[in-house]
Each structure stands twice: as C-alpha cells, then as structure tokens.
Tab-separated table of C-alpha atoms in Angstrom:
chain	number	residue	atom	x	y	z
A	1	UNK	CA	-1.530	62.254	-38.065
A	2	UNK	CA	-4.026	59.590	-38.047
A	3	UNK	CA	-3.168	56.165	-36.148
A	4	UNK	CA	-4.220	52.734	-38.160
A	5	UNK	CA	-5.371	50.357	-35.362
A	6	UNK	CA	-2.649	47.487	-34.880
A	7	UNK	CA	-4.127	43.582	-35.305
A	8	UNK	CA	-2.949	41.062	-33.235
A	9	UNK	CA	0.175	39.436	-35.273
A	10	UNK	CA	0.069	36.388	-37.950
A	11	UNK	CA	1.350	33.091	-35.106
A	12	UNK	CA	2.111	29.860	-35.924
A	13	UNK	CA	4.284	27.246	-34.150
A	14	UNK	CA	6.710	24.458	-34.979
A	15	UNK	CA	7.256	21.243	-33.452
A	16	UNK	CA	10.605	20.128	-34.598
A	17	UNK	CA	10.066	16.471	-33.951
A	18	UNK	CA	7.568	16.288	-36.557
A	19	UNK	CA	9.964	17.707	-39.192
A	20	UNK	CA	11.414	14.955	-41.404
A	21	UNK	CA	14.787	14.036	-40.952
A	22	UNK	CA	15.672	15.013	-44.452
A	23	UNK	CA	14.122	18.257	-44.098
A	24	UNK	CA	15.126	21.539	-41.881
A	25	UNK	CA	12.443	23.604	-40.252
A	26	UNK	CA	11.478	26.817	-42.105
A	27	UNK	CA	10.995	30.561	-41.341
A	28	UNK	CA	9.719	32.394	-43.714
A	29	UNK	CA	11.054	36.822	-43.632
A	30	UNK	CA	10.706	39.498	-45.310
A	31	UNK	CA	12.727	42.737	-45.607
A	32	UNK	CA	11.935	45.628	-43.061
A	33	UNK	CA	9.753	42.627	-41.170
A	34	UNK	CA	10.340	41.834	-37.292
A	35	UNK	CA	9.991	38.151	-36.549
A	36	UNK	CA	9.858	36.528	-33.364
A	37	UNK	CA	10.907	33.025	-32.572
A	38	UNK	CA	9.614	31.898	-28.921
A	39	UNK	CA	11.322	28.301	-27.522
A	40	UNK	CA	10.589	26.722	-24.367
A	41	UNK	CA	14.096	27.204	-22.771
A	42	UNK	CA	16.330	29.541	-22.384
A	43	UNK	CA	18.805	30.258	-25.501
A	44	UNK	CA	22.747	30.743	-25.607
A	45	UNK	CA	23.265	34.131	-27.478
A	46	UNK	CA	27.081	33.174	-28.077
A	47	UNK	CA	25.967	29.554	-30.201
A	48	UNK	CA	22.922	31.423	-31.992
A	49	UNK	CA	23.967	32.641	-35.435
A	50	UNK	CA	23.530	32.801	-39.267
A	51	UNK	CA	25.867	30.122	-40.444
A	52	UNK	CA	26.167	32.433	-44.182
A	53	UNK	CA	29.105	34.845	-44.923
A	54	UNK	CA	28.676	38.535	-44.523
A	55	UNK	CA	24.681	37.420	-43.578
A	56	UNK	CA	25.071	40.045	-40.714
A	57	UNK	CA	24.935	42.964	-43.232
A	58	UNK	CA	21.559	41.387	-44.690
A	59	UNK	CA	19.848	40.696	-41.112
A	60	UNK	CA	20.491	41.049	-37.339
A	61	UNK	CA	19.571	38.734	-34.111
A	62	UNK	CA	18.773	39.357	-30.695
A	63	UNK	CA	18.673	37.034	-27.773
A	64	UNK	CA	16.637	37.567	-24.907
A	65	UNK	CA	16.010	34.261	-22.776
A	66	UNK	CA	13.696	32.556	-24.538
A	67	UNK	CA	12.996	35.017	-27.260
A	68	UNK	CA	14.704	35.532	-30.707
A	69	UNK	CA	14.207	38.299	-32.851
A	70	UNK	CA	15.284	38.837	-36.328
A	71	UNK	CA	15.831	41.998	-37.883
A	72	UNK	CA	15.577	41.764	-41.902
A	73	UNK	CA	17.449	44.377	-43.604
A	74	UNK	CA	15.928	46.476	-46.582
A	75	UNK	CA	18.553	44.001	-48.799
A	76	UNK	CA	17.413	40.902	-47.172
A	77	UNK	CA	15.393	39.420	-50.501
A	78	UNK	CA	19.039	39.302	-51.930
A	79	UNK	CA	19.882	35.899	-50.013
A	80	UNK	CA	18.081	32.936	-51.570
A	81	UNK	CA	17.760	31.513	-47.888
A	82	UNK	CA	19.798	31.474	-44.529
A	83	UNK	CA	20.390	29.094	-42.914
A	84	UNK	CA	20.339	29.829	-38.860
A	85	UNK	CA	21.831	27.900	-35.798
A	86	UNK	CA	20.342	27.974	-32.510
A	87	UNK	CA	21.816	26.599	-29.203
A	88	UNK	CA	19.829	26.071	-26.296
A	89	UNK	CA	21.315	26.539	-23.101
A	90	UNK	CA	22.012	23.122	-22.200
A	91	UNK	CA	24.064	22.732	-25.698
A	92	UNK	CA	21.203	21.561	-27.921
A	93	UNK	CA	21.373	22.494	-31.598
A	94	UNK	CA	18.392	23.883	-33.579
A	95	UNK	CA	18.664	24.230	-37.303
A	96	UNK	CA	16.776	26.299	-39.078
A	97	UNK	CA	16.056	27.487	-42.706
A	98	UNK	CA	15.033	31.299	-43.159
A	99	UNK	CA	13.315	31.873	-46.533
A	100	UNK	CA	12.415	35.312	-48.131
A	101	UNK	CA	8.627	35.930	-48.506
A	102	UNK	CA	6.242	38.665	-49.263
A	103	UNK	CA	5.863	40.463	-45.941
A	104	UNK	CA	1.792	39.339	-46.070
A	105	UNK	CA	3.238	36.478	-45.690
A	106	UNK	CA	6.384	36.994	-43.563
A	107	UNK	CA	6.295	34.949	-39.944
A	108	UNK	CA	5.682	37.206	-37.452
A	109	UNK	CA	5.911	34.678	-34.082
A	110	UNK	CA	6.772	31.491	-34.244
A	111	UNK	CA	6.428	29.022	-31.178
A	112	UNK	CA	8.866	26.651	-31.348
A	113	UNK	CA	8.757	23.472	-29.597
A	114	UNK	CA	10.854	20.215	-29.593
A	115	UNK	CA	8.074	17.500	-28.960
A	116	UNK	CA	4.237	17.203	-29.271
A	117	UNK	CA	3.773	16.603	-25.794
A	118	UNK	CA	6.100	19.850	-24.283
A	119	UNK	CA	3.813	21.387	-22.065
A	120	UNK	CA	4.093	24.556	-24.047
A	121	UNK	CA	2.774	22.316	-27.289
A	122	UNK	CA	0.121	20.945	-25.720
A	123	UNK	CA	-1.037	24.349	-24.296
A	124	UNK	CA	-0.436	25.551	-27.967
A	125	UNK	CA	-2.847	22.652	-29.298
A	126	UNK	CA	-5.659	23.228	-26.274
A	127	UNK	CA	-5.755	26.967	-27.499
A	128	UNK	CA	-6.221	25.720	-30.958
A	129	UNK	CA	-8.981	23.437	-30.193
A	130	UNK	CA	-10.464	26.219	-28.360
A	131	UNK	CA	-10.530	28.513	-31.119
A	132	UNK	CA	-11.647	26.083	-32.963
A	133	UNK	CA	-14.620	25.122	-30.785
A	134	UNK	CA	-15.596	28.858	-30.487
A	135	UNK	CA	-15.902	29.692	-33.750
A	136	UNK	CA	-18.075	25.997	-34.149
A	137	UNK	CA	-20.265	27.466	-31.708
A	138	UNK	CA	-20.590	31.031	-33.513
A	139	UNK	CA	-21.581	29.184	-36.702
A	140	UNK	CA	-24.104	26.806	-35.183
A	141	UNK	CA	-25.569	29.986	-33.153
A	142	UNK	CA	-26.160	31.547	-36.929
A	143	UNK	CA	-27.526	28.727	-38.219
A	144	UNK	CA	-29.678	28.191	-35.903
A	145	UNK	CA	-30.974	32.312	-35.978
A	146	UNK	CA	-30.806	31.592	-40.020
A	147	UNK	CA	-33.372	28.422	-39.422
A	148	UNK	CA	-35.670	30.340	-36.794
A	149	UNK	CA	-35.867	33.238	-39.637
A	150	UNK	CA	-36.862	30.802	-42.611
A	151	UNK	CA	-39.435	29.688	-40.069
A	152	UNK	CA	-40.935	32.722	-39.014
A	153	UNK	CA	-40.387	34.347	-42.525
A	154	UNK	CA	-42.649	30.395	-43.638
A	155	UNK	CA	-45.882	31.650	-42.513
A	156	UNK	CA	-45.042	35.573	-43.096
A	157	UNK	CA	-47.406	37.027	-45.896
A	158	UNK	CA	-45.394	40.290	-46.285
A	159	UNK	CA	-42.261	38.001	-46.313
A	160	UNK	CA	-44.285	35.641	-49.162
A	161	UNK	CA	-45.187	39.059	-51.157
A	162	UNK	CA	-41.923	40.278	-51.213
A	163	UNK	CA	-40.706	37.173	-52.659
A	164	UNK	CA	-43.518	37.411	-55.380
A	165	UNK	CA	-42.803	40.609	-56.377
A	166	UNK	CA	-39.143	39.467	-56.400
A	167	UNK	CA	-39.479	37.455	-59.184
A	168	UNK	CA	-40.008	38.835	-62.698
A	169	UNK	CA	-42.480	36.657	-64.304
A	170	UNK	CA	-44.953	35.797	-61.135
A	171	UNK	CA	-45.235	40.130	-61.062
A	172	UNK	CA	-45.391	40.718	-64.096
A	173	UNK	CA	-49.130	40.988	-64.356
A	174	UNK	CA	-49.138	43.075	-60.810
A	175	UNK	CA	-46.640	45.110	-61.907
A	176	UNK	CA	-48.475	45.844	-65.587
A	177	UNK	CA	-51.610	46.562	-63.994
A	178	UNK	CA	-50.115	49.606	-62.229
A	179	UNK	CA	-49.372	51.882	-65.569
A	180	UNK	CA	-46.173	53.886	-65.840
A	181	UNK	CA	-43.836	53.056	-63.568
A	182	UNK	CA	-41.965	56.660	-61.435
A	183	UNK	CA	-38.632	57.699	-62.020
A	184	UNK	CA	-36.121	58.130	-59.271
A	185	UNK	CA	-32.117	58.692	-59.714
A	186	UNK	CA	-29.096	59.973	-57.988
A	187	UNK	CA	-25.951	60.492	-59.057
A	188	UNK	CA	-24.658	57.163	-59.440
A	189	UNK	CA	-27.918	54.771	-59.195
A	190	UNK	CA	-31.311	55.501	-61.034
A	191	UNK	CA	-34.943	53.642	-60.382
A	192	UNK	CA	-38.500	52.735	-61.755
A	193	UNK	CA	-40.859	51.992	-59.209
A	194	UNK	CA	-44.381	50.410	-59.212
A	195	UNK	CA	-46.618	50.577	-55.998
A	196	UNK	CA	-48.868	47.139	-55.305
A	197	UNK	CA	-51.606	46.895	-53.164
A	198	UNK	CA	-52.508	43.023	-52.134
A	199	UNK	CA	-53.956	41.200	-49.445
A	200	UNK	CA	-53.923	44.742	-47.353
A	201	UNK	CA	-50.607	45.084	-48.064
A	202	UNK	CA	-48.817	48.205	-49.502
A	203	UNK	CA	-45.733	47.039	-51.396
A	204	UNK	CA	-42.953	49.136	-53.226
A	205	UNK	CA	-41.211	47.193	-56.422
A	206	UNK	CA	-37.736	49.387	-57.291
A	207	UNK	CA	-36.439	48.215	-60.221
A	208	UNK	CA	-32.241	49.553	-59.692
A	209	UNK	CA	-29.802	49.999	-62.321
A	210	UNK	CA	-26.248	51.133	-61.303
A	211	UNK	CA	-24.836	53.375	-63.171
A	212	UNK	CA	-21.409	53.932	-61.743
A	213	UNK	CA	-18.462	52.835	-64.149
A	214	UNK	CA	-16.775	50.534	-61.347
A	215	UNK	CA	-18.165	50.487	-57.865
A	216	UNK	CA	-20.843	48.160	-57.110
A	217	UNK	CA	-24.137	48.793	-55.384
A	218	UNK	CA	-25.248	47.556	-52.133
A	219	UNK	CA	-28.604	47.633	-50.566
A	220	UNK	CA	-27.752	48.731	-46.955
A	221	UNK	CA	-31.346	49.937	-45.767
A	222	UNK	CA	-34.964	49.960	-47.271
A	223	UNK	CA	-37.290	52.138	-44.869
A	224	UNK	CA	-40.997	54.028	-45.402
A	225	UNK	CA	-40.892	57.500	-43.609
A	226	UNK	CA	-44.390	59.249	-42.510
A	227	UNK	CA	-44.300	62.255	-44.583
A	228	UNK	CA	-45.569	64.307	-41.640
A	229	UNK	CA	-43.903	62.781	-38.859
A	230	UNK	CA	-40.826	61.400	-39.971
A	231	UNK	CA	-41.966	57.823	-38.140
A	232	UNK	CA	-40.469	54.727	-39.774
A	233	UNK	CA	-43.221	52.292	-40.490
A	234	UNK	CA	-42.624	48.200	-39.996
A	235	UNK	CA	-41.459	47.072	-43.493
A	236	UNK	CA	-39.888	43.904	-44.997
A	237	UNK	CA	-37.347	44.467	-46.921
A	238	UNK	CA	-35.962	41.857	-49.750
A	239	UNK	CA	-33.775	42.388	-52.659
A	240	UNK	CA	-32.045	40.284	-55.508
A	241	UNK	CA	-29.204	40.584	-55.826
A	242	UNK	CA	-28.015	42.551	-52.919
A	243	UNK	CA	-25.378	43.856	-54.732
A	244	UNK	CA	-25.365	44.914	-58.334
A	245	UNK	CA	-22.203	45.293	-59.968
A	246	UNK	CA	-21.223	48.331	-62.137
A	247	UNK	CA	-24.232	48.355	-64.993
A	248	UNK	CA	-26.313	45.798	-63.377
A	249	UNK	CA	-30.025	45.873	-62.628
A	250	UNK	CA	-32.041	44.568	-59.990
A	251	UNK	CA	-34.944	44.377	-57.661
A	252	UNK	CA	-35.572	45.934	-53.950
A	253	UNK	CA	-38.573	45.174	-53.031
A	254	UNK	CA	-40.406	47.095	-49.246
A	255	UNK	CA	-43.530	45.446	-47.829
A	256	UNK	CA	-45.555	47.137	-45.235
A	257	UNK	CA	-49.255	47.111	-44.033
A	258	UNK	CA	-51.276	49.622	-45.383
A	259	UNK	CA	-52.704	51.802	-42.596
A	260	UNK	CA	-55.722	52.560	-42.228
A	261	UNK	CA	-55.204	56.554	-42.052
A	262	UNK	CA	-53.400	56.114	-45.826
A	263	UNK	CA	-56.133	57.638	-47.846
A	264	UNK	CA	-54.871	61.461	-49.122
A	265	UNK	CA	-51.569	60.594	-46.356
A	266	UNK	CA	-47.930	60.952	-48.025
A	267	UNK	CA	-44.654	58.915	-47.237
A	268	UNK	CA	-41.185	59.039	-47.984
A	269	UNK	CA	-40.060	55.625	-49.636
A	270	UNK	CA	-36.221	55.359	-49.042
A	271	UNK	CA	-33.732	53.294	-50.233
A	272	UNK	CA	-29.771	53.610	-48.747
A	273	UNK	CA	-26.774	52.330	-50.480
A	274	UNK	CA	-23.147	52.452	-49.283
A	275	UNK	CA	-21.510	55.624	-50.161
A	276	UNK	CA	-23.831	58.621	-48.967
A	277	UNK	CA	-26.350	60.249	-51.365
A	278	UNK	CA	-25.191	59.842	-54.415
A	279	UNK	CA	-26.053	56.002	-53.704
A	280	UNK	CA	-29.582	56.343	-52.597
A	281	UNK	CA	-32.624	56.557	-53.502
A	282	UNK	CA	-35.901	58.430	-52.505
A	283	UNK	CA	-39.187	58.840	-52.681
A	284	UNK	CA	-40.934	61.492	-51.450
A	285	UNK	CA	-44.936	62.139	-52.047
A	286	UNK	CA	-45.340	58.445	-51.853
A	287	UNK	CA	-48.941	56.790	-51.425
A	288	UNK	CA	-49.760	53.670	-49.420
C-alpha cells in the first residue's frame, strides 16, 4: 500500500464578540469529517452538548480541556443544522450553529476566541500578518527576478531572435527562404521545423500541433545535444503558447550560437513535453 502525504489541515478562527447579536456563530461539518474546536479555557464536558433530539445518533463530542472534537456520523447530512452548547468552566455559555457542508469544505480546526484582544487572538492575528508579510516578500522577490530577466533578456540578441521567429508574419520571409520544412512526430504531438541562420546565430523554428484528443501539451524543456558527445549546448528557449490545448498549434522556438566546428558536425534538436515520449519531440542529424 502506498501512503498519500497528509497536508497541514484547513484553520480558521472565530471571535465571538464580533458575531452580531442576532446571529449565532457557525461550524460548518461534514459526514465521516473530524473537526476540532480549540477555546482559550478550559471546557465543562457535563454543560457541552447538542441541544437537538436523538442528535447523538447523527454525531458524537469529546471534551478534552480546551479541545472539542466532533465526530460526524455517515447520516450526519440528514440534520439541516445543530445547534451546540458549550460551557466554559467558569459557567460561560457558547452557542453555536453546526451546518452540513461538502467535506472540501468541512472545518477542520477552529480557534475560538471571545474578544479581539485575548491573547490567543492577537497571537492568531500576528501569525496572520506574518503569513501575510511572507508571502508579500516571495512575490516582490519574483518580481524583482521577473524585472532583472526582461532586462538582461533587453539587450539579448538570441533572446530578440527568438522573439522574431516567434511571431508569424515578421518570419515569414526567414522561414520561406529555407524550402521544405522536416517532419517530426510522436505519438501524441507531430512537428515542422525550419532551421535559420542570422546574425551568427543558429535558430530552430518547431511549428507543434497536438494531436491528443484531450490532454494538453506543455513545453517542459527545449535543449541541442552534440551528436557525438551528448554535450548540451547554451540555447534560449521561447515558445507561444506554452501550452497547446488538445488540437492546437504553436511555436517553440531554440536559439543557440553557431559554433565554429558546425560545418559537416550533427546535433540532436530536442524538445520534452510532460508525459514521457510519446510527448516529445526529436531531432536527430540536425545541422547548425
């Protein structure tokens, strides 16, 4: 038997001050689906209940000093709602309204606090702000690698080819020049391709049509292979779209320098798509 890793569970929390006083707070279940309700002091098991009749053969509680867990029977969707008391230990009464869900979308903790400024909501808001802040700071980090690209890529003539032959009409004339384009195909994804040669560059145009009925096609990795050794020459790689859906076309395009040992020298021209061979395409006997 094969394990599925476990995420870390769906948590929310509830400050019950900021509940109107016309309205009771809400849980939402689902059948078969553990939830956990975490309060700040300790509970009395004997004043914690589900206030419906018979609700005990639908779903079951547990009280362990601050912790409440609800067990959802397989024939818990059959209540509308339940409505469940809690009692603190110093007397206090919690209402609470339970409400069947889709178990995506069950509660699986719930922090519950009385005021805003409980110590354990304010810790609760700090680690929101910090979550928050971190994942500011991831996205600024990629912008700011996504801006130092465009920049480098500004003044990048293999990077400015690429582009060229990216676009149908501004190749056209390259692309006509070159005769006949070569035929590549697997089993699910077939090619023309037209080799360029500009500005001492050697550049590969595949024009990609997926032929798989519903899976679409993703442009993992573009590489040129010496035929001989096997060595991956530098290449730029650009392709639009990236992904082309089932019966789609589009254009990969692979930029490297010529070298200057190309003449009567053979490559392997390689393009790799999601799924193992029958997704990719290659090459081999390829001229720079």
């Amino acid at each position: 038997m094969h394990a599925e890793p476990v995420g870390a569970a769906p948590r929310r929390h509830v400050v019950l001050s900021e509940i109107p006083p016309s309205q009771v707070a809400e849980i939402r279940f689902a059948a078969d689906v553990l939830t956990v309700l975490r309060f700040e002091s300790e509970l009395d098991p004997t004043g914690t209940r589900l206030l419906e009749q018979d609700s005990a053969l639908h779903a079951s509680l547990d009280v362990s000093g601050r912790l409440l867990l609800l067990h959802p029977s397989a024939g818990a969707w059959l209540w509308p709602r339940l409505h469940l008391q809690v009692r603190l230990a110093d007397g206090t009464l919690l209402a609470f309204v339970l409400l069947p869900s889709a178990p995506a979308q069950a509660d699986a903790q719930v922090d519950v606090f009385l005021h805003p400024a409980t110590p354990g909501a304010l810790r609760a808001t700090l680690e929101k702000v910090r979550a928050e802040h971190a994942a500011l700071k991831l996205e600024h980090a990629r912008s700011l690698a996504e801006l130092a690209r465009y920049h480098e890529d500004e003044f990048n003539p293999d990077v400015a080819i690429a582009v060229l032959l990216l676009n149908d009409e501004a190749s056209r004339s390259f692309l006509k020049a070159q005769g006949a384009p070569f035929i590549v195909s697997s089993d699910d994804v077939h090619a023309r391709i037209w080799l360029v040669r500009l500005a001492g560059r050697s550049a590969y145009v595949f024009l990609v049509t997926n032929r798989h009925l519903t899976k679409d096609w993703t442009l993992l990795q573009g590489s040129i292979l010496d035929g001989r050794t096997e060595e991956p020459l530098p290449v730029t790689v650009r392709a639009r779209p990236s992904t082309i859906p089932p019966g789609g076309s589009g254009r990969v395009v692979l930029v490297t320098r010529t070298p200057p040992s190309a003449h009567n020298h053979f490559y392997s021209v390689q393009l790799q798509g999601p799924e193992g061979p029958a997704w990719q395409l290659c090459y081999n006997g390829a001229e720079l």
